[in-house]
């Protein structure tokens, strides 16, 4: 297998090369009661439909010859065929409701059903973003209360609620930083953004999007920002530093105050990637750590559903220095009424928050359904429950770290926060790579952890169990991984290369799927018409 310098495969092993890969094929292509499913367009049959509509009454044609002459290419299926198609597809989708989802950095925790119930209340589910303010006071109040919780938990004076995901929240924070720099007339000189090597890809991408140049800070031996290397890179041209805390190695950056002070001393801002807030919610406040802006992934920390492309939500808290540049819209409360400040001119007269707003990031006010779910999570847990969730998340990760240490190689010494990072040293000489190990986990019924991220360790495996998993579930997971590690060391390399053997599809060429996606179905050419 071809590997890049991080030990990440650059192309897939071709499937079915080993003997074991040729499992007995079935006539239908189905495996057990897992039904093979073709594309909906391939199931199309002319004239089939799920509804009976009366023949339209003849009318005078007023289209002046512009009417469509061919069909529009919608697939024709009956109602039961449509139903089965989508249910079968849904069953191929692994979900947090089916089992553990140990993806590191993703915080795939259980989505409490109470939250779903609240989000479906007609007063929340049915509101329209263009309803008059007077008719949506409850919805505005909910956003306002949620904002208060977020400010309280982070110790920050302001929060922009409209960003729609973590990456969007990063963009919000960095745009506020950019606006603050422009207001100081330093835009021409403050052009550099520092980010650790272990940063999530969205951090440098956001900085570049905002017109900055990214400069990587190396990690020290303990997996944290190398403070001396950072200080050497500081200068008057530094616009900001982007640091994740706890970082993507699952470790708390204990020099965080010194990092903040050093960056502030040269006139730069501190953007904190708050995706891992689940580990410290209620325990440490980013506002006390010198943070100027931080996004919060409601879809991670506050249990709103994600995975599979559902909506996220990335409210971004802002410090005193950045609050005036907050985007519109935001909500202000006056005499018990809630008002949406939608325009920059209105923001100017509304007070400190957003007085110099950099503008608008999104058409409306943010992800209402996610706001309801997140607030429902907070209120049902209470202040003590939120702290307990963070503590249990850290406890669970350390349990996994402690149990797996005997066979797998932990990337760093000591305890971890909410996720446990392993590298591939334990596989050295076995012929088994991180990717084979992950594929073999699928056969054992476990969704793999995050692999090959962060880039600072070779062949990374990042496990985030979250607080939702019971000890019994964690034990089963650890037992499976320990057994796989022993089998790899015992020389069962062929079995690993052939995995997954029990999945509907086997080894896929994931690199090509990502680099050269085929997003369009082209109908097979009809057989040549006989002349
Ligand atoms: C998830 C994550 C992001 C991005 O959040 P999205 O909601 O996926 O855009 C950024 N940084 C880190 C560390 C993350 O884990």
PDB file of N, CA, C and O in Angstrom, residues 420-490:
ATOM      1  N   UNK A 420      -8.834   9.585  23.445  1.00  0.00           N
ATOM      2  CA  UNK A 420      -7.578   8.877  23.638  1.00  0.00           C
ATOM      3  C   UNK A 420      -6.914   8.677  22.278  1.00  0.00           C
ATOM      4  O   UNK A 420      -7.532   8.164  21.350  1.00  0.00           O
ATOM      5  N   UNK A 421      -5.636   9.090  22.202  1.00  0.00           N
ATOM      6  CA  UNK A 421      -4.921   9.021  20.916  1.00  0.00           C
ATOM      7  C   UNK A 421      -3.885   7.897  20.931  1.00  0.00           C
ATOM      8  O   UNK A 421      -3.057   7.816  21.832  1.00  0.00           O
ATOM      9  N   UNK A 422      -3.975   7.046  19.908  1.00  0.00           N
ATOM     10  CA  UNK A 422      -2.991   5.978  19.721  1.00  0.00           C
ATOM     11  C   UNK A 422      -2.302   6.180  18.381  1.00  0.00           C
ATOM     12  O   UNK A 422      -2.853   6.823  17.486  1.00  0.00           O
ATOM     13  N   UNK A 423      -1.081   5.629  18.276  1.00  0.00           N
ATOM     14  CA  UNK A 423      -0.415   5.661  16.977  1.00  0.00           C
ATOM     15  C   UNK A 423      -0.215   4.223  16.508  1.00  0.00           C
ATOM     16  O   UNK A 423      -0.720   3.286  17.132  1.00  0.00           O
ATOM     17  N   UNK A 424       0.533   4.036  15.399  1.00  0.00           N
ATOM     18  CA  UNK A 424       0.606   2.680  14.835  1.00  0.00           C
ATOM     19  C   UNK A 424       1.887   1.929  15.209  1.00  0.00           C
ATOM     20  O   UNK A 424       2.219   0.933  14.574  1.00  0.00           O
ATOM     21  N   UNK A 425       2.590   2.372  16.268  1.00  0.00           N
ATOM     22  CA  UNK A 425       3.824   1.653  16.633  1.00  0.00           C
ATOM     23  C   UNK A 425       3.546   0.198  17.003  1.00  0.00           C
ATOM     24  O   UNK A 425       4.351  -0.678  16.745  1.00  0.00           O
ATOM     25  N   UNK A 426       2.361  -0.062  17.579  1.00  0.00           N
ATOM     26  CA  UNK A 426       2.065  -1.445  17.982  1.00  0.00           C
ATOM     27  C   UNK A 426       1.876  -2.370  16.783  1.00  0.00           C
ATOM     28  O   UNK A 426       1.880  -3.582  16.926  1.00  0.00           O
ATOM     29  N   UNK A 427       1.708  -1.780  15.603  1.00  0.00           N
ATOM     30  CA  UNK A 427       1.518  -2.597  14.395  1.00  0.00           C
ATOM     31  C   UNK A 427       2.825  -2.786  13.626  1.00  0.00           C
ATOM     32  O   UNK A 427       2.862  -3.487  12.618  1.00  0.00           O
ATOM     33  N   UNK A 428       3.883  -2.155  14.138  1.00  0.00           N
ATOM     34  CA  UNK A 428       5.169  -2.181  13.421  1.00  0.00           C
ATOM     35  C   UNK A 428       5.595  -3.629  13.154  1.00  0.00           C
ATOM     36  O   UNK A 428       5.587  -4.472  14.040  1.00  0.00           O
ATOM     37  N   UNK A 429       5.937  -3.889  11.896  1.00  0.00           N
ATOM     38  CA  UNK A 429       6.429  -5.213  11.540  1.00  0.00           C
ATOM     39  C   UNK A 429       5.344  -6.262  11.339  1.00  0.00           C
ATOM     40  O   UNK A 429       5.631  -7.388  10.954  1.00  0.00           O
ATOM     41  N   UNK A 430       4.091  -5.910  11.599  1.00  0.00           N
ATOM     42  CA  UNK A 430       3.021  -6.911  11.450  1.00  0.00           C
ATOM     43  C   UNK A 430       2.491  -6.942  10.019  1.00  0.00           C
ATOM     44  O   UNK A 430       1.807  -7.882   9.629  1.00  0.00           O
ATOM     45  N   UNK A 431       2.750  -5.895   9.241  1.00  0.00           N
ATOM     46  CA  UNK A 431       2.175  -5.803   7.891  1.00  0.00           C
ATOM     47  C   UNK A 431       0.779  -5.218   7.907  1.00  0.00           C
ATOM     48  O   UNK A 431       0.205  -4.910   6.876  1.00  0.00           O
ATOM     49  N   UNK A 432       0.221  -5.064   9.106  1.00  0.00           N
ATOM     50  CA  UNK A 432      -1.120  -4.485   9.243  1.00  0.00           C
ATOM     51  C   UNK A 432      -0.962  -2.971   9.415  1.00  0.00           C
ATOM     52  O   UNK A 432      -0.111  -2.522  10.177  1.00  0.00           O
ATOM     53  N   UNK A 433      -1.778  -2.208   8.681  1.00  0.00           N
ATOM     54  CA  UNK A 433      -1.721  -0.752   8.793  1.00  0.00           C
ATOM     55  C   UNK A 433      -2.951  -0.266   9.564  1.00  0.00           C
ATOM     56  O   UNK A 433      -3.932  -1.002   9.702  1.00  0.00           O
ATOM     57  N   UNK A 434      -2.891   1.006   9.977  1.00  0.00           N
ATOM     58  CA  UNK A 434      -4.035   1.601  10.672  1.00  0.00           C
ATOM     59  C   UNK A 434      -5.345   1.348   9.926  1.00  0.00           C
ATOM     60  O   UNK A 434      -6.356   0.976  10.515  1.00  0.00           O
ATOM     61  N   UNK A 435      -5.325   1.515   8.606  1.00  0.00           N
ATOM     62  CA  UNK A 435      -6.572   1.367   7.846  1.00  0.00           C
ATOM     63  C   UNK A 435      -7.087  -0.075   7.905  1.00  0.00           C
ATOM     64  O   UNK A 435      -8.298  -0.304   7.995  1.00  0.00           O
ATOM     65  N   UNK A 436      -6.191  -1.053   7.894  1.00  0.00           N
ATOM     66  CA  UNK A 436      -6.630  -2.460   7.962  1.00  0.00           C
ATOM     67  C   UNK A 436      -7.267  -2.732   9.316  1.00  0.00           C
ATOM     68  O   UNK A 436      -8.258  -3.459   9.434  1.00  0.00           O
ATOM     69  N   UNK A 437      -6.659  -2.147  10.335  1.00  0.00           N
ATOM     70  CA  UNK A 437      -7.163  -2.313  11.702  1.00  0.00           C
ATOM     71  C   UNK A 437      -8.593  -1.755  11.793  1.00  0.00           C
ATOM     72  O   UNK A 437      -9.496  -2.390  12.331  1.00  0.00           O
ATOM     73  N   UNK A 438      -8.776  -0.588  11.193  1.00  0.00           N
ATOM     74  CA  UNK A 438     -10.102   0.046  11.218  1.00  0.00           C
ATOM     75  C   UNK A 438     -11.124  -0.800  10.459  1.00  0.00           C
ATOM     76  O   UNK A 438     -12.256  -0.985  10.908  1.00  0.00           O
ATOM     77  N   UNK A 439     -10.706  -1.337   9.322  1.00  0.00           N
ATOM     78  CA  UNK A 439     -11.634  -2.145   8.519  1.00  0.00           C
ATOM     79  C   UNK A 439     -12.021  -3.417   9.276  1.00  0.00           C
ATOM     80  O   UNK A 439     -13.159  -3.882   9.192  1.00  0.00           O
ATOM     81  N   UNK A 440     -11.068  -3.970  10.014  1.00  0.00           N
ATOM     82  CA  UNK A 440     -11.368  -5.188  10.782  1.00  0.00           C
ATOM     83  C   UNK A 440     -12.352  -4.885  11.916  1.00  0.00           C
ATOM     84  O   UNK A 440     -13.138  -5.743  12.324  1.00  0.00           O
ATOM     85  N   UNK A 441     -12.329  -3.659  12.434  1.00  0.00           N
ATOM     86  CA  UNK A 441     -13.293  -3.278  13.474  1.00  0.00           C
ATOM     87  C   UNK A 441     -14.720  -3.341  12.939  1.00  0.00           C
ATOM     88  O   UNK A 441     -15.655  -3.667  13.670  1.00  0.00           O
ATOM     89  N   UNK A 442     -14.885  -3.013  11.660  1.00  0.00           N
ATOM     90  CA  UNK A 442     -16.235  -3.039  11.074  1.00  0.00           C
ATOM     91  C   UNK A 442     -16.794  -4.458  11.145  1.00  0.00           C
ATOM     92  O   UNK A 442     -17.960  -4.668  11.486  1.00  0.00           O
ATOM     93  N   UNK A 443     -15.947  -5.454  10.858  1.00  0.00           N
ATOM     94  CA  UNK A 443     -16.420  -6.839  10.944  1.00  0.00           C
ATOM     95  C   UNK A 443     -16.855  -7.202  12.361  1.00  0.00           C
ATOM     96  O   UNK A 443     -17.707  -8.060  12.553  1.00  0.00           O
ATOM     97  N   UNK A 444     -16.247  -6.559  13.345  1.00  0.00           N
ATOM     98  CA  UNK A 444     -16.623  -6.826  14.739  1.00  0.00           C
ATOM     99  C   UNK A 444     -17.835  -5.998  15.161  1.00  0.00           C
ATOM    100  O   UNK A 444     -18.249  -6.027  16.318  1.00  0.00           O
ATOM    101  N   UNK A 445     -18.387  -5.220  14.216  1.00  0.00           N
ATOM    102  CA  UNK A 445     -19.598  -4.457  14.529  1.00  0.00           C
ATOM    103  C   UNK A 445     -19.320  -3.113  15.190  1.00  0.00           C
ATOM    104  O   UNK A 445     -20.193  -2.561  15.857  1.00  0.00           O
ATOM    105  N   UNK A 446     -18.096  -2.614  15.016  1.00  0.00           N
ATOM    106  CA  UNK A 446     -17.785  -1.295  15.585  1.00  0.00           C
ATOM    107  C   UNK A 446     -17.413  -0.310  14.490  1.00  0.00           C
ATOM    108  O   UNK A 446     -16.582  -0.614  13.627  1.00  0.00           O
ATOM    109  N   UNK A 447     -18.027   0.857  14.549  1.00  0.00           N
ATOM    110  CA  UNK A 447     -17.619   1.922  13.637  1.00  0.00           C
ATOM    111  C   UNK A 447     -16.199   2.319  14.026  1.00  0.00           C
ATOM    112  O   UNK A 447     -15.912   2.484  15.209  1.00  0.00           O
ATOM    113  N   UNK A 448     -15.294   2.449  13.052  1.00  0.00           N
ATOM    114  CA  UNK A 448     -13.925   2.822  13.410  1.00  0.00           C
ATOM    115  C   UNK A 448     -13.847   4.198  14.077  1.00  0.00           C
ATOM    116  O   UNK A 448     -14.741   5.018  13.943  1.00  0.00           O
ATOM    117  N   UNK A 449     -12.730   4.391  14.780  1.00  0.00           N
ATOM    118  CA  UNK A 449     -12.430   5.696  15.358  1.00  0.00           C
ATOM    119  C   UNK A 449     -11.943   6.628  14.250  1.00  0.00           C
ATOM    120  O   UNK A 449     -11.822   6.211  13.098  1.00  0.00           O
ATOM    121  N   UNK A 450     -11.600   7.867  14.600  1.00  0.00           N
ATOM    122  CA  UNK A 450     -10.982   8.771  13.627  1.00  0.00           C
ATOM    123  C   UNK A 450      -9.579   8.250  13.321  1.00  0.00           C
ATOM    124  O   UNK A 450      -8.820   7.956  14.233  1.00  0.00           O
ATOM    125  N   UNK A 451      -9.276   8.135  12.042  1.00  0.00           N
ATOM    126  CA  UNK A 451      -7.975   7.580  11.663  1.00  0.00           C
ATOM    127  C   UNK A 451      -7.129   8.615  10.947  1.00  0.00           C
ATOM    128  O   UNK A 451      -7.647   9.447  10.231  1.00  0.00           O
ATOM    129  N   UNK A 452      -5.834   8.529  11.133  1.00  0.00           N
ATOM    130  CA  UNK A 452      -4.862   9.399  10.449  1.00  0.00           C
ATOM    131  C   UNK A 452      -5.081  10.870  10.761  1.00  0.00           C
ATOM    132  O   UNK A 452      -4.709  11.732   9.980  1.00  0.00           O
ATOM    133  N   UNK A 453      -5.726  11.172  11.849  1.00  0.00           N
ATOM    134  CA  UNK A 453      -5.858  12.542  12.337  1.00  0.00           C
ATOM    135  C   UNK A 453      -5.795  12.473  13.865  1.00  0.00           C
ATOM    136  O   UNK A 453      -6.427  11.587  14.441  1.00  0.00           O
ATOM    137  N   UNK A 454      -5.059  13.366  14.519  1.00  0.00           N
ATOM    138  CA  UNK A 454      -4.280  14.476  13.963  1.00  0.00           C
ATOM    139  C   UNK A 454      -3.011  13.998  13.248  1.00  0.00           C
ATOM    140  O   UNK A 454      -2.574  12.862  13.443  1.00  0.00           O
ATOM    141  N   UNK A 455      -2.443  14.912  12.458  1.00  0.00           N
ATOM    142  CA  UNK A 455      -1.318  14.544  11.610  1.00  0.00           C
ATOM    143  C   UNK A 455       0.005  14.472  12.366  1.00  0.00           C
ATOM    144  O   UNK A 455       1.013  14.106  11.801  1.00  0.00           O
ATOM    145  N   UNK A 456      -0.009  14.834  13.657  1.00  0.00           N
ATOM    146  CA  UNK A 456       1.261  14.902  14.384  1.00  0.00           C
ATOM    147  C   UNK A 456       1.762  13.539  14.856  1.00  0.00           C
ATOM    148  O   UNK A 456       2.900  13.434  15.298  1.00  0.00           O
ATOM    149  N   UNK A 457       0.946  12.496  14.778  1.00  0.00           N
ATOM    150  CA  UNK A 457       1.469  11.166  15.106  1.00  0.00           C
ATOM    151  C   UNK A 457       1.246  10.249  13.906  1.00  0.00           C
ATOM    152  O   UNK A 457       0.339  10.464  13.108  1.00  0.00           O
ATOM    153  N   UNK A 458       2.072   9.215  13.812  1.00  0.00           N
ATOM    154  CA  UNK A 458       2.035   8.331  12.648  1.00  0.00           C
ATOM    155  C   UNK A 458       0.896   7.313  12.759  1.00  0.00           C
ATOM    156  O   UNK A 458       0.750   6.651  13.777  1.00  0.00           O
ATOM    157  N   UNK A 459       0.089   7.238  11.699  1.00  0.00           N
ATOM    158  CA  UNK A 459      -0.989   6.244  11.662  1.00  0.00           C
ATOM    159  C   UNK A 459      -1.983   6.426  12.804  1.00  0.00           C
ATOM    160  O   UNK A 459      -2.394   5.457  13.451  1.00  0.00           O
ATOM    161  N   UNK A 460      -2.395   7.669  13.069  1.00  0.00           N
ATOM    162  CA  UNK A 460      -3.190   7.998  14.263  1.00  0.00           C
ATOM    163  C   UNK A 460      -4.529   7.251  14.336  1.00  0.00           C
ATOM    164  O   UNK A 460      -5.164   6.984  13.316  1.00  0.00           O
ATOM    165  N   UNK A 461      -4.906   6.924  15.575  1.00  0.00           N
ATOM    166  CA  UNK A 461      -6.237   6.392  15.872  1.00  0.00           C
ATOM    167  C   UNK A 461      -6.753   7.187  17.070  1.00  0.00           C
ATOM    168  O   UNK A 461      -6.188   7.108  18.160  1.00  0.00           O
ATOM    169  N   UNK A 462      -7.802   7.958  16.852  1.00  0.00           N
ATOM    170  CA  UNK A 462      -8.288   8.886  17.875  1.00  0.00           C
ATOM    171  C   UNK A 462      -9.682   8.442  18.321  1.00  0.00           C
ATOM    172  O   UNK A 462     -10.623   8.452  17.527  1.00  0.00           O
ATOM    173  N   UNK A 463      -9.775   8.045  19.581  1.00  0.00           N
ATOM    174  CA  UNK A 463     -11.019   7.447  20.088  1.00  0.00           C
ATOM    175  C   UNK A 463     -11.705   8.390  21.069  1.00  0.00           C
ATOM    176  O   UNK A 463     -11.118   8.772  22.084  1.00  0.00           O
ATOM    177  N   UNK A 464     -12.942   8.759  20.777  1.00  0.00           N
ATOM    178  CA  UNK A 464     -13.716   9.619  21.684  1.00  0.00           C
ATOM    179  C   UNK A 464     -15.001   8.880  22.036  1.00  0.00           C
ATOM    180  O   UNK A 464     -15.958   8.874  21.258  1.00  0.00           O
ATOM    181  N   UNK A 465     -15.044   8.254  23.201  1.00  0.00           N
ATOM    182  CA  UNK A 465     -16.234   7.443  23.520  1.00  0.00           C
ATOM    183  C   UNK A 465     -17.444   8.288  23.910  1.00  0.00           C
ATOM    184  O   UNK A 465     -18.570   7.832  23.758  1.00  0.00           O
ATOM    185  N   UNK A 466     -17.227   9.479  24.384  1.00  0.00           N
ATOM    186  CA  UNK A 466     -18.237  10.373  24.975  1.00  0.00           C
ATOM    187  C   UNK A 466     -18.803   9.771  26.265  1.00  0.00           C
ATOM    188  O   UNK A 466     -18.585   8.590  26.559  1.00  0.00           O
ATOM    189  N   UNK A 467     -19.575  10.575  26.959  1.00  0.00           N
ATOM    190  CA  UNK A 467     -20.154  10.140  28.232  1.00  0.00           C
ATOM    191  C   UNK A 467     -21.335   9.204  28.048  1.00  0.00           C
ATOM    192  O   UNK A 467     -21.808   8.603  29.016  1.00  0.00           O
ATOM    193  N   UNK A 468     -21.830   9.039  26.802  1.00  0.00           N
ATOM    194  CA  UNK A 468     -23.057   8.245  26.629  1.00  0.00           C
ATOM    195  C   UNK A 468     -22.844   6.749  26.775  1.00  0.00           C
ATOM    196  O   UNK A 468     -23.807   6.017  26.963  1.00  0.00           O
ATOM    197  N   UNK A 469     -21.616   6.262  26.600  1.00  0.00           N
ATOM    198  CA  UNK A 469     -21.423   4.809  26.596  1.00  0.00           C
ATOM    199  C   UNK A 469     -21.296   4.255  28.008  1.00  0.00           C
ATOM    200  O   UNK A 469     -20.614   4.826  28.854  1.00  0.00           O
ATOM    201  N   UNK A 470     -21.933   3.113  28.211  1.00  0.00           N
ATOM    202  CA  UNK A 470     -21.858   2.450  29.511  1.00  0.00           C
ATOM    203  C   UNK A 470     -20.530   1.710  29.637  1.00  0.00           C
ATOM    204  O   UNK A 470     -19.840   1.487  28.639  1.00  0.00           O
ATOM    205  N   UNK A 471     -20.213   1.287  30.851  1.00  0.00           N
ATOM    206  CA  UNK A 471     -18.981   0.520  31.053  1.00  0.00           C
ATOM    207  C   UNK A 471     -19.050  -0.786  30.265  1.00  0.00           C
ATOM    208  O   UNK A 471     -18.069  -1.215  29.659  1.00  0.00           O
ATOM    209  N   UNK A 472     -20.222  -1.415  30.234  1.00  0.00           N
ATOM    210  CA  UNK A 472     -20.367  -2.682  29.508  1.00  0.00           C
ATOM    211  C   UNK A 472     -20.051  -2.487  28.027  1.00  0.00           C
ATOM    212  O   UNK A 472     -19.346  -3.299  27.412  1.00  0.00           O
ATOM    213  N   UNK A 473     -20.551  -1.396  27.462  1.00  0.00           N
ATOM    214  CA  UNK A 473     -20.307  -1.136  26.038  1.00  0.00           C
ATOM    215  C   UNK A 473     -18.826  -0.839  25.805  1.00  0.00           C
ATOM    216  O   UNK A 473     -18.234  -1.318  24.840  1.00  0.00           O
ATOM    217  N   UNK A 474     -18.234  -0.040  26.698  1.00  0.00           N
ATOM    218  CA  UNK A 474     -16.804   0.276  26.559  1.00  0.00           C
ATOM    219  C   UNK A 474     -15.964  -0.993  26.669  1.00  0.00           C
ATOM    220  O   UNK A 474     -14.979  -1.167  25.947  1.00  0.00           O
ATOM    221  N   UNK A 475     -16.365  -1.901  27.565  1.00  0.00           N
ATOM    222  CA  UNK A 475     -15.608  -3.148  27.724  1.00  0.00           C
ATOM    223  C   UNK A 475     -15.668  -3.995  26.459  1.00  0.00           C
ATOM    224  O   UNK A 475     -14.665  -4.559  26.033  1.00  0.00           O
ATOM    225  N   UNK A 476     -16.859  -4.068  25.875  1.00  0.00           N
ATOM    226  CA  UNK A 476     -16.998  -4.851  24.648  1.00  0.00           C
ATOM    227  C   UNK A 476     -16.102  -4.259  23.552  1.00  0.00           C
ATOM    228  O   UNK A 476     -15.407  -4.970  22.833  1.00  0.00           O
ATOM    229  N   UNK A 477     -16.140  -2.940  23.461  1.00  0.00           N
ATOM    230  CA  UNK A 477     -15.331  -2.221  22.465  1.00  0.00           C
ATOM    231  C   UNK A 477     -13.835  -2.485  22.707  1.00  0.00           C
ATOM    232  O   UNK A 477     -13.096  -2.859  21.794  1.00  0.00           O
ATOM    233  N   UNK A 478     -13.409  -2.340  23.954  1.00  0.00           N
ATOM    234  CA  UNK A 478     -11.989  -2.547  24.275  1.00  0.00           C
ATOM    235  C   UNK A 478     -11.588  -4.006  24.038  1.00  0.00           C
ATOM    236  O   UNK A 478     -10.511  -4.276  23.500  1.00  0.00           O
ATOM    237  N   UNK A 479     -12.456  -4.943  24.427  1.00  0.00           N
ATOM    238  CA  UNK A 479     -12.150  -6.361  24.209  1.00  0.00           C
ATOM    239  C   UNK A 479     -11.920  -6.629  22.724  1.00  0.00           C
ATOM    240  O   UNK A 479     -10.990  -7.345  22.349  1.00  0.00           O
ATOM    241  N   UNK A 480     -12.783  -6.049  21.886  1.00  0.00           N
ATOM    242  CA  UNK A 480     -12.663  -6.269  20.442  1.00  0.00           C
ATOM    243  C   UNK A 480     -11.337  -5.703  19.930  1.00  0.00           C
ATOM    244  O   UNK A 480     -10.618  -6.354  19.169  1.00  0.00           O
ATOM    245  N   UNK A 481     -10.998  -4.495  20.379  1.00  0.00           N
ATOM    246  CA  UNK A 481      -9.751  -3.880  19.894  1.00  0.00           C
ATOM    247  C   UNK A 481      -8.511  -4.617  20.402  1.00  0.00           C
ATOM    248  O   UNK A 481      -7.533  -4.793  19.669  1.00  0.00           O
ATOM    249  N   UNK A 482      -8.559  -5.068  21.662  1.00  0.00           N
ATOM    250  CA  UNK A 482      -7.419  -5.809  22.208  1.00  0.00           C
ATOM    251  C   UNK A 482      -7.228  -7.113  21.441  1.00  0.00           C
ATOM    252  O   UNK A 482      -6.105  -7.501  21.106  1.00  0.00           O
ATOM    253  N   UNK A 483      -8.342  -7.770  21.146  1.00  0.00           N
ATOM    254  CA  UNK A 483      -8.255  -9.029  20.412  1.00  0.00           C
ATOM    255  C   UNK A 483      -7.702  -8.793  19.000  1.00  0.00           C
ATOM    256  O   UNK A 483      -6.862  -9.549  18.516  1.00  0.00           O
ATOM    257  N   UNK A 484      -8.155  -7.724  18.366  1.00  0.00           N
ATOM    258  CA  UNK A 484      -7.635  -7.419  17.029  1.00  0.00           C
ATOM    259  C   UNK A 484      -6.130  -7.131  17.085  1.00  0.00           C
ATOM    260  O   UNK A 484      -5.372  -7.594  16.231  1.00  0.00           O
ATOM    261  N   UNK A 485      -5.715  -6.380  18.101  1.00  0.00           N
ATOM    262  CA  UNK A 485      -4.287  -6.054  18.221  1.00  0.00           C
ATOM    263  C   UNK A 485      -3.470  -7.334  18.389  1.00  0.00           C
ATOM    264  O   UNK A 485      -2.414  -7.499  17.770  1.00  0.00           O
ATOM    265  N   UNK A 486      -3.978  -8.271  19.209  1.00  0.00           N
ATOM    266  CA  UNK A 486      -3.254  -9.537  19.406  1.00  0.00           C
ATOM    267  C   UNK A 486      -3.206 -10.335  18.105  1.00  0.00           C
ATOM    268  O   UNK A 486      -2.197 -10.936  17.772  1.00  0.00           O
ATOM    269  N   UNK A 487      -4.314 -10.318  17.369  1.00  0.00           N
ATOM    270  CA  UNK A 487      -4.347 -11.074  16.102  1.00  0.00           C
ATOM    271  C   UNK A 487      -3.386 -10.461  15.078  1.00  0.00           C
ATOM    272  O   UNK A 487      -2.747 -11.181  14.317  1.00  0.00           O
ATOM    273  N   UNK A 488      -3.291  -9.130  15.072  1.00  0.00           N
ATOM    274  CA  UNK A 488      -2.344  -8.486  14.142  1.00  0.00           C
ATOM    275  C   UNK A 488      -0.921  -8.911  14.477  1.00  0.00           C
ATOM    276  O   UNK A 488      -0.130  -9.261  13.600  1.00  0.00           O
ATOM    277  N   UNK A 489      -0.625  -8.925  15.792  1.00  0.00           N
ATOM    278  CA  UNK A 489       0.737  -9.282  16.209  1.00  0.00           C
ATOM    279  C   UNK A 489       1.011 -10.762  15.983  1.00  0.00           C
ATOM    280  O   UNK A 489       2.163 -11.180  15.852  1.00  0.00           O
ATOM    281  N   UNK A 490      -0.064 -11.578  15.943  1.00  0.00           N
ATOM    282  CA  UNK A 490       0.107 -13.021  15.743  1.00  0.00           C
ATOM    283  C   UNK A 490       0.269 -13.367  14.254  1.00  0.00           C
ATOM    284  O   UNK A 490       0.321 -14.531  13.889  1.00  0.00           O
TER     285      UNK A 490
END
